[in-house]
PDB file of C-alpha atoms in Angstrom:
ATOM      1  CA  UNK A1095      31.306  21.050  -1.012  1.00 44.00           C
ATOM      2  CA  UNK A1096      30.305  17.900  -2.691  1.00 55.00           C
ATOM      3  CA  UNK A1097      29.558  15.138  -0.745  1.00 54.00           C
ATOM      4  CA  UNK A1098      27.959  17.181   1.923  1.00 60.00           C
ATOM      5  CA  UNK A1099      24.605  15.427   1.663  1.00 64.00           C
ATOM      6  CA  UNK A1100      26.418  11.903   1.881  1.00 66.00           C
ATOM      7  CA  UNK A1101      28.551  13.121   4.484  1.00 68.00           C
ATOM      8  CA  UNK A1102      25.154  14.560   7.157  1.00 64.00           C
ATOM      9  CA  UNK A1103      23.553  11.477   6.337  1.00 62.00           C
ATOM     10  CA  UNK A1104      26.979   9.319   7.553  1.00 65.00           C
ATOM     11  CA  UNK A1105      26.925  11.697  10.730  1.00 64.00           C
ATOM     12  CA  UNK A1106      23.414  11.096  11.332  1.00 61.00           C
ATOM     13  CA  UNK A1107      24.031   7.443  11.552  1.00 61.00           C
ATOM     14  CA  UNK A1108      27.404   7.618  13.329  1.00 64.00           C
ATOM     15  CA  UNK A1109      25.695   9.437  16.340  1.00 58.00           C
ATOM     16  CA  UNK A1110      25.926   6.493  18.709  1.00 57.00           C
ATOM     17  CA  UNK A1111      29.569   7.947  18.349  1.00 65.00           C
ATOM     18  CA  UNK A1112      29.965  11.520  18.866  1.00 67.00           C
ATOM     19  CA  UNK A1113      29.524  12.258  22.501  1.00 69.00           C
ATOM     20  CA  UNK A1114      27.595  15.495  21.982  1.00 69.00           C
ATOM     21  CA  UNK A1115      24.669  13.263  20.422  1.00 70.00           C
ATOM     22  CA  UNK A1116      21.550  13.510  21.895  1.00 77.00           C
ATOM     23  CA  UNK A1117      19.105  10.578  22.693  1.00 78.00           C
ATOM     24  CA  UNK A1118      17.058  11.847  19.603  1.00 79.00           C
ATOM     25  CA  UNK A1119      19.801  11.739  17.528  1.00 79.00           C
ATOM     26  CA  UNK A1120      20.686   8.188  18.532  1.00 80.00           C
ATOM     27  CA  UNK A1121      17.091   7.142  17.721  1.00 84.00           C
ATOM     28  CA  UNK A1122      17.415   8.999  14.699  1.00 84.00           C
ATOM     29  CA  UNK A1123      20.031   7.412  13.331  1.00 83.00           C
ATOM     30  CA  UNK A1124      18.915   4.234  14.160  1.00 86.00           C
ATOM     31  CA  UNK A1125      15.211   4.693  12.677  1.00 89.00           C
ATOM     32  CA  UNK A1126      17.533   5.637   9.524  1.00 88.00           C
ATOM     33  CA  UNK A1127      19.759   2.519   9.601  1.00 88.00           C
ATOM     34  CA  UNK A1128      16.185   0.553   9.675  1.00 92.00           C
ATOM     35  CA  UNK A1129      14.703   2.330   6.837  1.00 94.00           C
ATOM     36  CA  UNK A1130      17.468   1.364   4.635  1.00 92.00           C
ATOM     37  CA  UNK A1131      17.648  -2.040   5.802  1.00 94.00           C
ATOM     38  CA  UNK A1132      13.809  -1.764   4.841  1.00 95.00           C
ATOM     39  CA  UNK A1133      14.454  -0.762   1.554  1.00 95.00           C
ATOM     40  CA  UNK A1134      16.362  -3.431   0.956  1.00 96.00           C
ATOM     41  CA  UNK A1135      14.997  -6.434   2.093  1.00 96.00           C
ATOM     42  CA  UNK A1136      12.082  -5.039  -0.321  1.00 96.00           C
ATOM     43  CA  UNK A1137      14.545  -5.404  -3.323  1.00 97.00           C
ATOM     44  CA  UNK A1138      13.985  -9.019  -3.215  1.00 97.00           C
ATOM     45  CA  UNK A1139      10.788  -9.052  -2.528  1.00 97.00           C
ATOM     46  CA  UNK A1140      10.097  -7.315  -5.113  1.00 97.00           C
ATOM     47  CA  UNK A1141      11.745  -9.620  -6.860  1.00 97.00           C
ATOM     48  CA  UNK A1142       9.240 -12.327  -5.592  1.00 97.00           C
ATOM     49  CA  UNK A1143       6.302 -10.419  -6.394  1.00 97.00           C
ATOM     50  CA  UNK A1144       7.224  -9.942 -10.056  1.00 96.00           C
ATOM     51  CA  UNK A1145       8.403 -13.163 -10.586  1.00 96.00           C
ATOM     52  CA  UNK A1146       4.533 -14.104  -9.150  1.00 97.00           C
ATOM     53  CA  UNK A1147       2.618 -11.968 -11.115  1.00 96.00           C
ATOM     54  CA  UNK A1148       4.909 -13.031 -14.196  1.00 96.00           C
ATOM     55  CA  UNK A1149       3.849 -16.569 -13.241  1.00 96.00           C
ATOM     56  CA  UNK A1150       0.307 -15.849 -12.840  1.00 95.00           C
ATOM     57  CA  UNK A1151       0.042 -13.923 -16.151  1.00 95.00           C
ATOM     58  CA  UNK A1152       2.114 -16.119 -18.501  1.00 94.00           C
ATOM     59  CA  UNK A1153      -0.295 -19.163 -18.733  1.00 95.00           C
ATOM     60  CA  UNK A1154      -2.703 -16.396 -19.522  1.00 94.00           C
ATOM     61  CA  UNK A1155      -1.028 -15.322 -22.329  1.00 94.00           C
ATOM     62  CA  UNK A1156      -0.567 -18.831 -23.741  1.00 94.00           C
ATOM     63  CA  UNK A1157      -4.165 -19.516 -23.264  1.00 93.00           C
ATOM     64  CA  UNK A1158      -5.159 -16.545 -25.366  1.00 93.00           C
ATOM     65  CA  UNK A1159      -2.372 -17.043 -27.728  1.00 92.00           C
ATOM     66  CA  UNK A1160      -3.821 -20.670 -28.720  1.00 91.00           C
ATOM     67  CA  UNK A1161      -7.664 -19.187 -29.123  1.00 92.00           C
ATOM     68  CA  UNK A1162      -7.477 -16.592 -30.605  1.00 92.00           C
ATOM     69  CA  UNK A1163      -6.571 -16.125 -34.114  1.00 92.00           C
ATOM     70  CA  UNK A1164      -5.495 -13.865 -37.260  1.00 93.00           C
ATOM     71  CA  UNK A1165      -7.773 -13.117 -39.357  1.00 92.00           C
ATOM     72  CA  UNK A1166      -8.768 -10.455 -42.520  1.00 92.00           C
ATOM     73  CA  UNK A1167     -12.565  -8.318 -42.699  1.00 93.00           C
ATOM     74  CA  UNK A1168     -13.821  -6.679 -45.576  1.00 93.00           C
ATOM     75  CA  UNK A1169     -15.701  -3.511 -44.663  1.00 91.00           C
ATOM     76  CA  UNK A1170     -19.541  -2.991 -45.377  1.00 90.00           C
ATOM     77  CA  UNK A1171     -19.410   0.600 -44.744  1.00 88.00           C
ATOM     78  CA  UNK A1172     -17.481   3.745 -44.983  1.00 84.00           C
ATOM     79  CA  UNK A1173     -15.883   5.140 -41.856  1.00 81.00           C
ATOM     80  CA  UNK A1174     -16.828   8.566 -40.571  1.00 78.00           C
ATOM     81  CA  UNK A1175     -14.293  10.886 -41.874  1.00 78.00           C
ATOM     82  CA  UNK A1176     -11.498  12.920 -40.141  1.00 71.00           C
ATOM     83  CA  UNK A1177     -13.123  16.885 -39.786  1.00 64.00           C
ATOM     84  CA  UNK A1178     -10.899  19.270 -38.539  1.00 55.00           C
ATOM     85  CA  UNK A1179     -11.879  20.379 -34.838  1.00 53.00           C
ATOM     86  CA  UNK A1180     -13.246  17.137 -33.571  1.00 55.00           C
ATOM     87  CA  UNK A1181     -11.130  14.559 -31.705  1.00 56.00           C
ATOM     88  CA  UNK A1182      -9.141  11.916 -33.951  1.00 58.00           C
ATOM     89  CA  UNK A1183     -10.178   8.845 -32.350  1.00 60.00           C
ATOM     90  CA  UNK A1184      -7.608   5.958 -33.556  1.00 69.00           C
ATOM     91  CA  UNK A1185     -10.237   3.300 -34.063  1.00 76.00           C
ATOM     92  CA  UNK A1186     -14.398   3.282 -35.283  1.00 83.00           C
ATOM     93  CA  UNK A1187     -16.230   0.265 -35.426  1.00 89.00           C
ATOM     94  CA  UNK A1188     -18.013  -0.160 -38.643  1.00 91.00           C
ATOM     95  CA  UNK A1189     -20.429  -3.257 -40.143  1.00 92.00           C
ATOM     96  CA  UNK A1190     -17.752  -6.059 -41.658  1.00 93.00           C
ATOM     97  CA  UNK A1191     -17.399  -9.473 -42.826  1.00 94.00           C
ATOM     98  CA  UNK A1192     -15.281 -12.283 -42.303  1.00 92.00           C
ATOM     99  CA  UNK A1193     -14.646 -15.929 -42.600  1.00 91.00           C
ATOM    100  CA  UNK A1194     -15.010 -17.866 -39.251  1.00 87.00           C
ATOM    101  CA  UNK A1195     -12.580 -20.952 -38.132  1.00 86.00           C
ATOM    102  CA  UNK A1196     -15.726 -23.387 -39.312  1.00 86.00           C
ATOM    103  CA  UNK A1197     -15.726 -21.675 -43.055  1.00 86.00           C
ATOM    104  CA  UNK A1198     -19.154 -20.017 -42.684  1.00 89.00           C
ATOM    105  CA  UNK A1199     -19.202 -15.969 -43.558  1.00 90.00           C
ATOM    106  CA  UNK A1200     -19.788 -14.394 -40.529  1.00 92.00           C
ATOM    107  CA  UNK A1201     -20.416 -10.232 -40.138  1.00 91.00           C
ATOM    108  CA  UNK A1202     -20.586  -7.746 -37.411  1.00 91.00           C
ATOM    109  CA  UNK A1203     -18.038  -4.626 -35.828  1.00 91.00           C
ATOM    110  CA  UNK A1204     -15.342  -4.659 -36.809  1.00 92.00           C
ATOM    111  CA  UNK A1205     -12.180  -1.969 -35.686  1.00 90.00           C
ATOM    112  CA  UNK A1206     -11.194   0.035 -38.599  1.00 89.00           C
ATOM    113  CA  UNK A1207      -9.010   4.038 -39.218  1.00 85.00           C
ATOM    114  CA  UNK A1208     -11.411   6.839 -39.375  1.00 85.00           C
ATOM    115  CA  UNK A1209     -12.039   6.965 -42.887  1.00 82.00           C
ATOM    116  CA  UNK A1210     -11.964   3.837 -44.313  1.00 84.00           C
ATOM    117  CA  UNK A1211     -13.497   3.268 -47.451  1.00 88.00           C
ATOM    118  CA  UNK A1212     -16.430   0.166 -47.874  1.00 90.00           C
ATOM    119  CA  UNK A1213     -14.460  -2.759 -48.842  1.00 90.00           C
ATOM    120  CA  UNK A1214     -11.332  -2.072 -47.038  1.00 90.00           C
ATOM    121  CA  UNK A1215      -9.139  -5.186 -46.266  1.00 93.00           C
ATOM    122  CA  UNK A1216      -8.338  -4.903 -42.487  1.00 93.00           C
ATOM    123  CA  UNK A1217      -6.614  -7.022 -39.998  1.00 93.00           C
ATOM    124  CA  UNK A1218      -8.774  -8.893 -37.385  1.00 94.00           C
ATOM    125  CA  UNK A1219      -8.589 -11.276 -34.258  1.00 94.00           C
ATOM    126  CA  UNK A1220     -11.116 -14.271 -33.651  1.00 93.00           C
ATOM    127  CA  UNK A1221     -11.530 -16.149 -30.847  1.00 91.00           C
ATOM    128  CA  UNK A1222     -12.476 -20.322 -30.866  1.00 89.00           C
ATOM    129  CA  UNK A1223     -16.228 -18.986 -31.546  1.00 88.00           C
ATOM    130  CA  UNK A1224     -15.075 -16.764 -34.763  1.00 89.00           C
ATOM    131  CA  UNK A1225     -16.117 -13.725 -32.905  1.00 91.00           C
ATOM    132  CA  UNK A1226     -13.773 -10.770 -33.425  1.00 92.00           C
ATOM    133  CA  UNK A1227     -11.705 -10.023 -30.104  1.00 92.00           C
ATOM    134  CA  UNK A1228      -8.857  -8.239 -28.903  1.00 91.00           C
ATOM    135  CA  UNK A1229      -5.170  -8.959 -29.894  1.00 92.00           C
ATOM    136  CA  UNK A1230      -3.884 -11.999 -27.249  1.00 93.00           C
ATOM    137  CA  UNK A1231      -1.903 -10.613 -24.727  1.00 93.00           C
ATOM    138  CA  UNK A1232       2.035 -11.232 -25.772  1.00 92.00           C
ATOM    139  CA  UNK A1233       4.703 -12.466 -23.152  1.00 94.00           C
ATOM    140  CA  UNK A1234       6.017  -9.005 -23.707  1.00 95.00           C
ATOM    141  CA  UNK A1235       2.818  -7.718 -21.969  1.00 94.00           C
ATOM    142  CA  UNK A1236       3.251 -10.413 -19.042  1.00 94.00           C
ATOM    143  CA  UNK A1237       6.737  -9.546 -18.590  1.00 95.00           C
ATOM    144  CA  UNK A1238       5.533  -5.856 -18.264  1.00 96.00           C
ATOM    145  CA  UNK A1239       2.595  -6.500 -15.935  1.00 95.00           C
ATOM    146  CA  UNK A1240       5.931  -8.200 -14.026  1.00 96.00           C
ATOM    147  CA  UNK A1241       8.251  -5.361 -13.527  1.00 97.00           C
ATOM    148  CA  UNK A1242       5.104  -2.709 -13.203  1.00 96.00           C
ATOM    149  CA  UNK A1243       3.912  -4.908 -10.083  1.00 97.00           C
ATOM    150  CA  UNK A1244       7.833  -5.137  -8.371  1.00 96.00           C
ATOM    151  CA  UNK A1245       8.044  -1.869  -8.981  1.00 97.00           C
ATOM    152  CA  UNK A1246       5.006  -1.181  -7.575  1.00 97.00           C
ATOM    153  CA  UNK A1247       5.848  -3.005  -4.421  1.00 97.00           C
ATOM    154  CA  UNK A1248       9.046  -1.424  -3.953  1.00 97.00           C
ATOM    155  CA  UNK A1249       7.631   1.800  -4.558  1.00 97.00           C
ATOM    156  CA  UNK A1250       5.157   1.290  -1.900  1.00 97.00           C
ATOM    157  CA  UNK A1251       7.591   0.348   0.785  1.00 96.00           C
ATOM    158  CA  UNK A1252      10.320   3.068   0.269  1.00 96.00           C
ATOM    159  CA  UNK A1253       7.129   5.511   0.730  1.00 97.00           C
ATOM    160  CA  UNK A1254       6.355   3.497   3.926  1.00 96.00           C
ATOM    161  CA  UNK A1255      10.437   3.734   4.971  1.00 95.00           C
ATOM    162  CA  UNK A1256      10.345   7.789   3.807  1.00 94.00           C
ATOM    163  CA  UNK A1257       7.131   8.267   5.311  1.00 95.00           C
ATOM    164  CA  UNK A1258       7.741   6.824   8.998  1.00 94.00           C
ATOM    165  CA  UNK A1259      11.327   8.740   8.815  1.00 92.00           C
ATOM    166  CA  UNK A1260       9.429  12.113   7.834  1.00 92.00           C
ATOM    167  CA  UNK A1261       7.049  11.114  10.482  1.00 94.00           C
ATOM    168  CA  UNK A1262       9.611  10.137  13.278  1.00 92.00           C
ATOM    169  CA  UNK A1263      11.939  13.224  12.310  1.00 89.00           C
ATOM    170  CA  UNK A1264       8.731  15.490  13.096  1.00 92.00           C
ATOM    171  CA  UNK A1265       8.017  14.046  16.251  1.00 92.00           C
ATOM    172  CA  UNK A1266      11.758  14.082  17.338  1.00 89.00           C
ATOM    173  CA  UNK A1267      12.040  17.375  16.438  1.00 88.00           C
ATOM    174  CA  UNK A1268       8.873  18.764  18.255  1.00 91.00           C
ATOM    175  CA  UNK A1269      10.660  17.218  21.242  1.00 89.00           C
ATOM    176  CA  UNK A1270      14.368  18.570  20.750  1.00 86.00           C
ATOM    177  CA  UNK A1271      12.374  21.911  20.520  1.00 88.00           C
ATOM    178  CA  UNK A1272      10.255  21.249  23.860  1.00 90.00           C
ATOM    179  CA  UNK A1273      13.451  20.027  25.351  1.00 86.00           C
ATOM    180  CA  UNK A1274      15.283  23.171  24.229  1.00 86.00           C
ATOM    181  CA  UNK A1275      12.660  25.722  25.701  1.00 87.00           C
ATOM    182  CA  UNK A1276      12.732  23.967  28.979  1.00 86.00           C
ATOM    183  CA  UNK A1277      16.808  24.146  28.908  1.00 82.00           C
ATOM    184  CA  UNK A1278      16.654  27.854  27.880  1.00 86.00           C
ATOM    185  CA  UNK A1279      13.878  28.978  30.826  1.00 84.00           C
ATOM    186  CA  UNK A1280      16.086  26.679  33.302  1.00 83.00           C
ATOM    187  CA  UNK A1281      19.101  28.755  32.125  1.00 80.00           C
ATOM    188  CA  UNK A1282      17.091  32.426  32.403  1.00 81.00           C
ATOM    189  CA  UNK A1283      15.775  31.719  35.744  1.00 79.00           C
ATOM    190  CA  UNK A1284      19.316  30.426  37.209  1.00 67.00           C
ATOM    191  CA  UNK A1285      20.516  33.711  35.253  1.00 61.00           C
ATOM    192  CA  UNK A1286      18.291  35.861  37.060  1.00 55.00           C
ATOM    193  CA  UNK A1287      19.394  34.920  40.081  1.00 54.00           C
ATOM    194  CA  UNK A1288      22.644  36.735  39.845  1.00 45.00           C
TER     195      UNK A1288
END
């Protein structure tokens, strides 16, 4: 039987068709035509929102891009070693030294492997001060932050769309069953009549 899921879900919206359909089922279906129509008008939306957030975060990343800058520490110290049973961190922060953009030696933390010998060359970002910093965000990470927030939003409103037709389904279905109880004890008292 394949299909069958497809094929309830066309019934359920056909109902204003079939003249067995109750007045549930018509607002059924129709509560199910609107959630998809939901869904998507979100698409573009979504869309929007992406294209925002890519907006917003792209002058970001050129800001950081033109401050901050490459550069190469020596380490002071030795990094603690690896020892079996204690969590491998991937980074320690040990004393270093580097060359600032103004030619002056500067030192301080600096982000090395556990392990690391003194004197170890390793790769560094500075910022307009010299200070070491994090890596500049990329347009890669904008462009990320983009399709994580429109799919985020679209996310959010199919839940909303699933969630009100769970909701509305209960409800409807509480009543077909109150409606049904009052048909069957209207049905055993006319029976008992006889």
């Amino acid at each position: 039987m394949r299909g069958g899921g497809f094929r309830r879900w066309w019934r359920l919206v056909r109902a204003g068709r079939n003249t067995l359909a109750r007045r549930s089922d018509r607002v059924e279906a129709g509560l199910l035509v609107a959630a998809i129509v939901w869904c998507l008008m979100a698409v573009p939306v979504a869309v929007a929102v992406g294209s925002m957030v890519r907006a917003h975060e792209l002058p970001v990343v050129l800001g950081q891009m033109a401050e901050r800058h490459p550069a190469s520490a020596v380490t002071l110290a030795d990094s603690a070693p690896v020892s079996a049973g204690l969590a491998i961190t991937t980074s320690q922060q040990v004393p270093g030294r580097w060359r600032g953009p103004d030619g002056q030696d500067r030192t301080g933390n600096v982000p090395v492997d556990p392990g690391s010998a003194t004197g170890t060359v390793v790769p560094i970002w500075l910022d307009r001060d010299g200070r070491v910093t994090a890596p500049p965000m990329t347009p890669v990470d904008a462009d990320a932050a983009a399709w994580g927030s429109g799919f985020l939003f679209f996310s959010g409103a199919f839940a909303a769309a699933a969630g009100g037709i769970w909701f509305a389904r209960r409800l409807l279905d509480r009543r077909r069953a109150r409606q049904w109880d009052r048909e069957w004890e209207s049905f055993m008292s006319e029976e008992s009549r006889y």
